[in-house]
Amino acid sequence: MRIFVVVKYQLIMGFSGAVAINQTAIHEAMRLYKIEKRKECFEKLLTLGAWWIERLREDAS
């Protein structure tokens, strides 16, 4: 969860708004926080990121 808090606003933006969390930011945050199970963490963050972006879209409409 700590990694998500760090990267949740590191968004890749398209014309319609956020489309993804920047994966480079995820990997860098995992490196900085010395996350051991990086693959598992990365996969969870991608799922959580998709959920987060959907919430942002709902709030914007």
Tab-separated table of C-alpha atoms in Angstrom:
chain	number	residue	atom	x	y	z
A	1	MET	CA	0.000	0.000	0.000
A	2	ARG	CA	2.880	2.389	0.700
A	3	ILE	CA	4.009	2.166	-2.912
A	4	PHE	CA	0.526	3.013	-4.188
A	5	VAL	CA	0.426	6.142	-2.022
A	6	VAL	CA	3.746	7.202	-3.541
A	7	VAL	CA	2.771	6.626	-7.193
A	8	LYS	CA	-0.995	7.179	-7.351
A	9	TYR	CA	-0.637	10.613	-8.957
A	10	GLN	CA	2.171	9.619	-11.346
A	11	LEU	CA	-0.305	9.304	-14.179
A	12	ILE	CA	0.023	8.985	-17.915
A	13	MET	CA	-2.524	11.349	-19.416
A	14	GLY	CA	-4.418	11.139	-22.662
A	15	PHE	CA	-6.883	13.555	-24.233
A	16	SER	CA	-9.703	12.055	-22.155
A	17	GLY	CA	-7.769	12.082	-18.868
A	18	ALA	CA	-5.656	9.541	-17.006
A	19	VAL	CA	-5.024	6.267	-18.832
A	20	ALA	CA	-2.452	4.517	-16.596
A	21	ILE	CA	-0.060	4.874	-13.703
A	22	ASN	CA	3.483	5.428	-14.930
A	23	GLN	CA	5.166	2.020	-14.682
A	24	THR	CA	8.613	3.577	-14.436
A	25	ALA	CA	7.461	5.380	-11.290
A	26	ILE	CA	6.221	2.079	-9.855
A	27	HIS	CA	9.547	0.356	-10.467
A	28	GLU	CA	11.523	3.267	-9.035
A	29	ALA	CA	9.361	3.409	-5.905
A	30	MET	CA	9.782	-0.346	-5.411
A	31	ARG	CA	13.542	0.082	-5.734
A	32	LEU	CA	13.640	2.989	-3.276
A	33	TYR	CA	11.549	1.136	-0.703
A	34	LYS	CA	13.487	-2.108	-1.278
A	35	ILE	CA	10.420	-4.205	-2.090
A	36	GLU	CA	11.437	-7.865	-2.301
A	37	LYS	CA	8.457	-9.379	-4.144
A	38	ARG	CA	8.508	-6.894	-6.994
A	39	LYS	CA	6.542	-8.909	-9.542
A	40	GLU	CA	3.669	-9.486	-7.116
A	41	CYS	CA	3.729	-5.860	-6.013
A	42	PHE	CA	3.807	-4.622	-9.625
A	43	GLU	CA	0.829	-6.778	-10.629
A	44	LYS	CA	-1.189	-5.610	-7.621
A	45	LEU	CA	-0.360	-1.987	-8.374
A	46	LEU	CA	-1.526	-2.319	-11.979
A	47	THR	CA	-4.868	-3.656	-10.763
A	48	LEU	CA	-5.160	-1.017	-8.056
A	49	GLY	CA	-4.139	1.655	-10.563
A	50	ALA	CA	-6.939	0.679	-12.946
A	51	TRP	CA	-9.402	0.916	-10.048
A	52	TRP	CA	-7.980	4.312	-9.013
A	53	ILE	CA	-8.247	5.753	-12.526
A	54	GLU	CA	-11.858	4.602	-12.756
A	55	ARG	CA	-12.614	6.426	-9.465
A	56	LEU	CA	-10.939	9.569	-10.816
A	57	ARG	CA	-13.086	9.388	-13.961
A	58	GLU	CA	-16.255	8.967	-11.905
A	59	ASP	CA	-15.350	11.964	-9.748
A	60	ALA	CA	-14.666	14.076	-12.843
A	61	SER	CA	-18.063	13.392	-14.409
